[in-house]
Short mmCIF file of C-alpha atoms in Angstrom, two decimals:
data_model
loop_
_atom_site.label_atom_id
_atom_site.label_comp_id
_atom_site.label_asym_id
_atom_site.label_seq_id
_atom_site.Cartn_x
_atom_site.Cartn_y
_atom_site.Cartn_z
CA MET A 48 0.00 0.00 0.00
CA ARG A 49 2.78 2.46 0.89
CA ALA A 50 4.59 1.72 -2.38
CA ALA A 51 1.37 2.30 -4.35
CA LEU A 52 0.79 5.63 -2.59
CA HIS A 53 4.33 6.72 -3.39
CA ARG A 54 3.80 5.97 -7.08
CA MET A 55 0.43 7.74 -7.18
CA ILE A 56 1.03 10.78 -4.99
CA GLY A 57 4.71 11.11 -4.17
CA VAL A 58 5.45 13.26 -1.13
CA PRO A 59 2.23 14.62 0.46
CA GLU A 60 1.82 18.31 1.22
CA HIS A 61 1.23 17.68 4.93
CA ILE A 62 4.64 17.15 6.54
CA ALA A 63 3.27 14.84 9.25
CA LEU A 64 2.01 12.40 6.61
CA GLY A 65 5.32 12.46 4.79
CA TYR A 66 7.26 11.98 8.02
CA GLY A 67 5.03 9.17 9.28
CA ALA A 68 2.44 7.35 7.20
CA TRP A 69 4.22 7.88 3.85
CA ALA A 70 7.70 6.99 5.10
CA ARG A 71 9.58 4.32 3.11
CA ILE A 72 10.03 1.92 6.00
CA ASP A 73 11.73 -1.48 6.01
CA VAL A 74 10.62 -4.67 7.74
CA GLU A 75 11.66 -3.20 11.11
CA GLY A 76 9.43 -0.14 10.64
CA LYS A 77 12.37 2.24 10.10
CA VAL A 78 13.67 4.20 7.15
CA SER A 79 16.87 2.53 5.98
CA ASP A 80 20.18 4.34 6.28
CA GLU A 81 20.58 4.25 2.48
CA GLN A 82 17.28 6.08 1.86
CA ARG A 83 17.11 8.33 4.90
CA ALA A 84 19.18 11.28 3.63
CA SER A 85 17.34 11.65 0.31
CA TRP A 86 13.97 11.10 2.01
CA LEU A 87 14.62 13.84 4.59
CA ASN A 88 15.92 16.24 1.94
CA GLY A 89 12.72 15.69 -0.02
CA LEU A 90 10.59 16.40 3.03
CA SER A 91 12.55 19.58 3.75
CA GLN A 92 11.33 20.94 0.40
CA CYS A 93 7.68 20.70 1.48
CA GLY A 94 6.19 24.18 1.53
CA VAL A 95 3.33 25.61 3.54
CA SER A 96 -0.20 25.34 2.14
CA PRO A 97 -1.23 28.49 0.22
CA ASP A 98 -4.40 28.58 2.34
CA TYR A 99 -2.52 28.73 5.64
CA PRO A 100 -1.90 32.53 5.68
CA THR A 101 -5.67 33.13 5.62
CA ALA A 102 -6.19 30.79 8.57
CA PHE A 103 -3.27 32.40 10.42
CA GLN A 104 -4.66 35.91 10.00
CA ARG A 105 -8.10 34.76 11.11
CA TRP A 106 -6.61 33.22 14.27
CA LYS A 107 -4.47 36.30 14.91
CA SER A 108 -7.45 38.64 14.57
CA SER A 109 -9.32 36.67 17.25
CA LEU A 110 -6.77 37.80 19.86
CA CYS A 111 -8.41 41.18 20.38
CA HIS A 112 -9.40 41.22 24.06
CA PRO A 113 -7.87 43.75 26.50
CA GLY A 114 -5.57 41.22 28.21
CA ASP A 115 -4.42 39.47 25.04
CA ARG A 116 -0.73 39.81 24.22
CA MET A 117 1.17 38.53 21.22
CA ARG A 118 4.60 38.94 19.71
CA GLU A 119 6.56 37.39 16.86
CA LEU A 120 9.70 35.66 18.12
CA THR A 121 12.56 34.49 15.92
CA LEU A 122 14.25 31.14 16.32
CA GLN A 123 17.90 31.73 17.18
CA SER A 124 18.59 28.01 16.72
CA ARG A 125 16.80 24.93 15.47
CA LEU A 126 13.57 23.82 17.11
CA LEU A 127 12.61 20.24 17.91
CA ILE A 128 9.16 19.70 19.44
CA GLY A 129 7.81 16.20 20.11
CA HIS A 130 11.10 14.36 19.67
CA GLY A 131 9.74 11.50 21.78
CA ASN A 132 6.80 10.84 19.45
CA PRO A 133 6.80 7.55 17.48
CA SER A 134 8.68 8.01 14.23
CA PRO A 135 10.39 5.93 11.52
CA THR A 136 13.58 7.80 12.44
CA ASP A 137 13.22 7.30 16.24
CA VAL A 138 13.06 11.11 16.52
CA GLY A 139 9.49 12.44 16.44
CA LEU A 140 8.15 15.82 15.40
CA THR A 141 5.05 17.73 16.54
CA VAL A 142 3.41 19.92 13.89
CA HIS A 143 0.05 21.67 13.58
CA HIS A 144 -2.58 18.98 13.13
CA THR A 145 -4.47 20.74 10.33
CA TRP A 146 -1.84 22.74 8.48
CA GLY A 147 1.38 20.84 9.19
CA VAL A 148 3.28 24.01 10.11
CA PRO A 149 5.70 24.36 13.05
CA VAL A 150 3.92 24.78 16.37
CA ILE A 151 4.87 24.99 20.04
CA PRO A 152 1.93 23.66 22.06
CA GLY A 153 0.68 26.06 24.71
CA SER A 154 1.06 23.27 27.26
CA ALA A 155 4.79 23.07 26.45
CA LEU A 156 5.21 26.83 26.91
CA LYS A 157 3.29 26.79 30.18
CA GLY A 158 5.16 23.78 31.59
CA MET A 159 8.57 25.17 30.64
CA LEU A 160 7.78 28.58 32.15
CA ALA A 161 6.38 27.07 35.35
CA HIS A 162 9.62 25.16 35.86
CA TYR A 163 11.67 28.25 35.00
CA VAL A 164 9.83 30.49 37.47
CA ASP A 165 10.21 27.94 40.27
CA ALA A 166 13.90 27.26 39.55
CA VAL A 167 15.07 30.82 38.85
CA TYR A 168 12.86 32.99 41.04
CA GLY A 169 11.81 30.55 43.75
CA PRO A 170 13.53 30.24 47.15
CA ASP A 171 17.00 28.78 47.52
CA ASP A 172 15.58 25.83 49.50
CA PRO A 173 12.50 24.68 47.55
CA THR A 174 11.77 21.86 50.03
CA ARG A 175 10.61 24.25 52.77
CA ALA A 176 7.05 25.50 52.97
CA PRO A 177 6.58 29.24 52.27
CA TRP A 178 5.89 30.04 55.94
CA ASP A 179 9.06 28.16 56.96
CA GLN A 180 11.31 30.22 54.69
CA PRO A 181 13.71 32.69 56.34
CA ASP A 182 12.83 36.38 56.10
CA GLY A 183 15.12 36.97 53.14
CA GLN A 184 13.36 34.21 51.15
CA ARG A 185 9.70 35.00 51.93
CA GLU A 186 9.25 37.08 48.79
CA ARG A 187 10.87 34.38 46.68
CA ALA A 188 8.43 31.85 48.12
CA ARG A 189 5.66 33.57 46.18
CA TYR A 190 7.22 32.12 42.99
CA GLN A 191 7.68 28.65 44.49
CA GLY A 192 6.13 25.59 42.81
CA VAL A 193 4.48 22.62 44.50
CA ILE A 194 6.39 20.54 47.04
CA TRP A 195 6.14 16.80 46.49
CA ASN A 196 6.37 14.06 49.10
CA ASP A 197 6.96 10.93 47.01
CA PRO A 198 3.82 10.53 44.84
CA ARG A 199 1.74 13.08 46.77
CA ILE A 200 1.70 16.87 46.78
CA GLN A 201 2.60 18.07 50.26
CA HIS A 202 2.41 21.87 49.82
CA GLY A 203 0.81 24.00 47.16
CA PRO A 204 2.69 26.74 45.26
CA GLY A 205 3.23 30.38 46.17
CA ASP A 206 0.59 32.95 45.31
CA VAL A 207 2.26 34.36 42.18
CA TYR A 208 2.93 30.88 40.81
CA ARG A 209 -0.63 29.68 41.50
CA THR A 210 -2.15 32.77 39.90
CA LEU A 211 -0.10 32.34 36.74
CA PHE A 212 -0.27 28.55 36.36
CA GLY A 213 -2.91 27.25 38.74
CA ALA A 214 -2.58 24.95 41.73
CA PRO A 215 -3.79 21.50 42.87
CA ASP A 216 -5.07 20.39 46.26
CA ALA A 217 -2.27 19.56 48.71
CA ASP A 218 -2.02 17.46 51.86
CA GLU A 219 -1.21 20.45 54.08
CA ASP A 220 -3.71 22.95 52.71
CA ASP A 221 -5.29 23.35 56.16
CA THR A 222 -1.89 24.21 57.64
CA ALA A 223 -1.32 26.74 54.86
CA ARG A 224 -4.63 28.46 55.65
CA LYS A 225 -3.62 28.73 59.30
CA HIS A 226 -0.56 30.66 58.12
CA ASP A 227 -2.72 32.92 55.94
CA SER A 228 -1.29 31.35 52.79
CA ALA A 229 -3.35 30.63 49.69
CA ALA A 230 -4.38 26.97 49.51
CA GLY A 231 -6.57 24.56 47.58
CA ALA A 232 -7.10 23.88 43.91
CA GLN A 233 -7.15 26.93 41.68
CA ARG A 234 -7.23 27.58 37.98
CA GLY A 235 -4.44 29.71 36.51
CA LEU A 236 -5.50 33.08 35.13
CA VAL A 237 -3.19 33.07 32.09
CA VAL A 238 -3.99 31.10 28.93
CA PHE A 239 -0.94 29.99 26.95
CA HIS A 240 -1.94 29.62 23.29
CA ASP A 241 -0.10 27.45 20.80
CA ALA A 242 2.72 29.38 19.17
CA LEU A 243 2.17 29.21 15.39
CA TYR A 244 4.48 29.62 12.42
CA VAL A 245 4.39 33.08 10.87
CA PRO A 246 3.83 32.50 7.12
CA GLY A 247 6.55 33.67 4.79
CA THR A 248 9.33 33.79 7.38
CA ALA A 249 11.17 30.71 6.07
CA GLU A 250 13.03 30.71 2.76
CA LYS A 251 10.57 29.64 0.03
CA ASP A 252 8.10 29.08 2.91
CA CYS A 253 9.79 25.73 3.69
CA PRO A 254 10.25 25.82 7.48
CA TYR A 255 11.71 22.33 7.99
CA ALA A 256 15.26 21.12 7.43
CA ALA A 257 17.10 17.82 7.56
CA ASP A 258 19.05 17.46 10.79
CA VAL A 259 21.39 14.89 12.26
CA LEU A 260 22.30 13.74 15.74
CA THR A 261 25.55 11.78 15.93
CA VAL A 262 25.93 9.65 19.04
CA HIS A 263 29.65 9.13 19.67
CA GLN A 264 29.39 7.00 22.81
CA LYS A 265 26.51 4.61 22.08
CA PRO A 266 27.72 1.77 24.39
CA TYR A 267 28.03 4.28 27.23
CA TYR A 268 24.46 5.51 26.81
CA ASP A 269 22.99 2.07 26.11
CA SER A 270 24.47 0.77 29.38
CA GLN A 271 23.29 3.87 31.31
CA GLY A 272 26.86 4.74 32.19
CA ASN A 273 28.04 1.25 33.19
CA ALA A 274 30.32 0.98 30.16
CA PRO A 275 33.03 3.66 30.13
CA PRO A 276 33.10 6.18 27.26
CA SER A 277 36.00 5.56 24.90
CA ASP A 278 37.44 6.61 21.56
CA TYR A 279 36.85 3.15 20.08
CA ALA A 280 33.05 3.26 19.75
CA SER A 281 31.74 3.89 16.24
CA PRO A 282 29.68 7.09 15.81
CA ASN A 283 26.01 6.50 15.14
CA PRO A 284 24.44 9.31 13.03
CA VAL A 285 20.65 9.60 13.26
CA GLY A 286 18.87 11.78 10.70
CA PHE A 287 15.60 13.56 11.45
CA LEU A 288 13.64 16.76 10.76
CA SER A 289 13.69 19.97 12.78
CA VAL A 290 12.54 23.56 12.27
CA ARG A 291 15.02 25.90 10.61
CA PRO A 292 16.66 28.80 12.49
CA LYS A 293 15.36 32.34 11.77
CA VAL A 294 11.81 31.04 11.38
CA LYS A 295 9.32 33.22 13.28
CA LEU A 296 6.52 32.01 15.55
CA LEU A 297 3.70 34.07 17.02
CA VAL A 298 3.50 33.62 20.81
CA ALA A 299 0.18 34.66 22.35
CA LEU A 300 -1.25 34.90 25.87
CA SER A 301 -4.74 35.69 27.16
CA GLY A 302 -6.07 36.65 30.58
CA PRO A 303 -6.18 39.65 32.91
CA ALA A 304 -3.91 42.37 31.54
CA ASP A 305 -1.77 42.66 34.70
CA TRP A 306 -0.97 38.97 34.77
CA THR A 307 -0.43 38.47 31.05
CA ALA A 308 2.07 41.35 31.19
CA LEU A 309 4.05 39.54 33.90
CA ALA A 310 3.75 36.16 32.17
CA GLU A 311 4.89 37.71 28.89
CA ARG A 312 8.08 39.17 30.34
CA LEU A 313 8.94 35.94 32.12
CA LEU A 314 8.13 33.78 29.11
CA TYR A 315 10.30 35.76 26.68
CA GLU A 316 13.14 35.65 29.17
CA ALA A 317 12.79 31.88 29.62
CA LEU A 318 12.61 31.21 25.86
CA ALA A 319 15.79 33.18 25.29
CA ALA A 320 17.68 31.66 28.25
CA TRP A 321 16.42 28.07 28.45
CA GLY A 322 14.65 27.39 25.18
CA VAL A 323 11.77 24.98 24.66
CA GLY A 324 11.38 21.49 23.25
CA GLY A 325 14.08 18.85 22.84
CA LYS A 326 17.87 19.17 22.83
CA THR A 327 17.82 22.51 24.67
CA SER A 328 21.08 21.52 26.36
CA SER A 329 22.62 21.60 22.87
CA GLY A 330 21.22 25.06 22.17
CA TYR A 331 17.97 24.13 20.43
CA GLY A 332 14.68 25.94 21.00
CA ARG A 333 15.94 29.48 21.74
CA LEU A 334 13.57 32.24 20.66
CA SER A 335 13.97 35.99 20.92
CA ASP A 336 12.78 39.20 19.33
CA GLY A 337 15.99 41.05 20.17
CA ARG A 338 14.29 43.34 22.67
CA ALA A 339 13.00 41.05 25.43
CA ALA A 340 14.45 42.73 28.52
CA LYS A 341 15.67 40.76 31.49
CA PHE A 342 13.11 40.53 34.28
CA THR A 343 14.84 42.24 37.22
CA PRO A 344 13.01 41.65 40.50
CA ASP A 345 15.73 43.37 42.52
CA ALA A 346 14.75 46.70 40.95
CA GLY A 347 11.96 46.96 43.53
CA GLY A 348 8.32 47.92 43.16
CA THR A 349 5.83 45.86 41.24
CA VAL A 350 5.57 44.37 37.78
CA ALA A 351 2.14 44.23 36.18
CA GLY A 352 0.37 44.36 39.52
CA ALA A 353 2.36 41.51 41.10
CA ASN A 354 4.99 42.07 43.78
CA VAL A 355 8.21 40.55 42.50
CA ALA A 356 10.89 38.66 44.35
CA PRO A 357 14.20 40.36 45.18
CA GLY A 358 17.16 38.91 43.37
CA SER A 359 17.40 36.34 40.60
CA ARG A 360 19.09 33.00 40.29
CA ALA A 361 19.54 33.40 36.53
CA HIS A 362 23.14 32.57 35.54
CA SER A 363 25.21 35.62 34.60
CA SER A 364 28.65 34.12 33.81
CA ARG A 365 30.04 34.44 30.33
CA ASN A 366 31.47 31.66 28.16
CA GLY A 367 34.95 30.81 29.34
CA ASP A 368 34.49 32.08 32.89
CA PRO A 369 35.59 29.54 35.55
CA ILE A 370 32.75 28.60 37.91
CA THR A 371 32.29 26.14 40.77
CA VAL A 372 29.64 23.45 40.27
CA THR A 373 28.18 20.62 42.34
CA ARG A 374 27.01 17.27 40.99
CA VAL A 375 23.23 17.00 41.48
CA LYS A 376 20.16 15.25 40.11
CA ASP A 377 17.62 17.43 38.37
CA VAL A 378 13.83 17.08 38.57
CA LYS A 379 13.86 14.31 35.93
CA GLY A 380 16.42 12.27 37.87
CA LYS A 381 19.26 12.94 35.42
CA VAL A 382 22.73 13.74 36.75
CA LYS A 383 23.69 17.32 36.06
CA PHE A 384 25.86 20.01 37.62
CA GLN A 385 24.62 23.05 39.51
CA ALA A 386 26.43 26.37 39.74
CA ASP A 387 26.51 28.43 42.92
CA ASP A 388 23.67 30.60 41.62
CA GLY A 389 21.39 27.58 41.10
CA THR A 390 21.82 27.22 37.32
CA LEU A 391 21.81 23.61 36.07
CA GLY A 392 24.06 22.46 33.23
CA HIS A 393 26.21 19.59 31.97
CA PHE A 394 29.64 18.96 30.46
CA THR A 395 29.61 19.21 26.68
CA SER A 396 33.23 18.72 25.61
CA GLU A 397 34.51 16.17 28.10
CA SER A 398 33.37 13.40 30.39
CA PRO A 399 32.07 14.73 33.74
CA PRO A 400 34.13 13.93 36.85
CA ASP A 401 32.74 11.10 38.96
CA ILE A 402 32.56 13.08 42.20
CA ALA A 403 29.78 14.36 44.43
#
């Protein structure tokens, strides 16, 4: 059936069909190494539907309420969303269901920003309840996320966090109320819309490009670190599709004007500093408009109606500066290294030292 479709239609206009259902797979359900490069290059020539700009403008015009905010951001690097999705290349890709254009789901933007706010602007000790924080950390506790106790949520988030993102019920909600802290389930006030491709911003309106990930230490990763990395392992290149740099996406928020203003500033900062999607540790997923100012809580006062925390744990060192780091496990259980200011990172050009 696949062979017949190829003869009749060739490469479909919708990139998701070409990358999935129309893929020239072998008996193992994968695209062979011999065909992969030419197949990906063919897919990278797929343009955007001529009807998409009309749909984009119609969607954009719907964002007309007082609290709605939108801005076109430019990809400073490649973008890879949905890399864990099933795929004939083992590297998935999330695109707009109807139009097949690049998209960043609103849930991905919201989840990334929630983690960023907690990690960068939350208290230095995130395991302590807001009312147990020392005086110098009380304001930071307003940006604190939920506190987990194994599979259960022990404490709810701080008031700024819960207003932006919402909050679940927690085991110690009654204790929080006794300390005059907000408690209980609450819906977030800010709506994070899907970020959509801005038509015409890619060369020839072809926003996707062939990409490659070359694993140089496959035995090391396959054994989860039990086999030592060496120079004798054969590199294993894996081809896939990603979104080209310099492509623009329209990021949009809805909600009360005060809170969307705060969420907007934080989101643009997080997208420029952390990025979104897969392979962010390799620089993927960075977006910026060139004018997104750094959110500076230590300037005092309020931002968009919300009192902001003094100080920031955002990393300020430049490339090449020596810094002291500590081996830690991040929220996903992966081993990383944490700088004195709380920034997480990993070694990119050498094997990390096996020390605590």
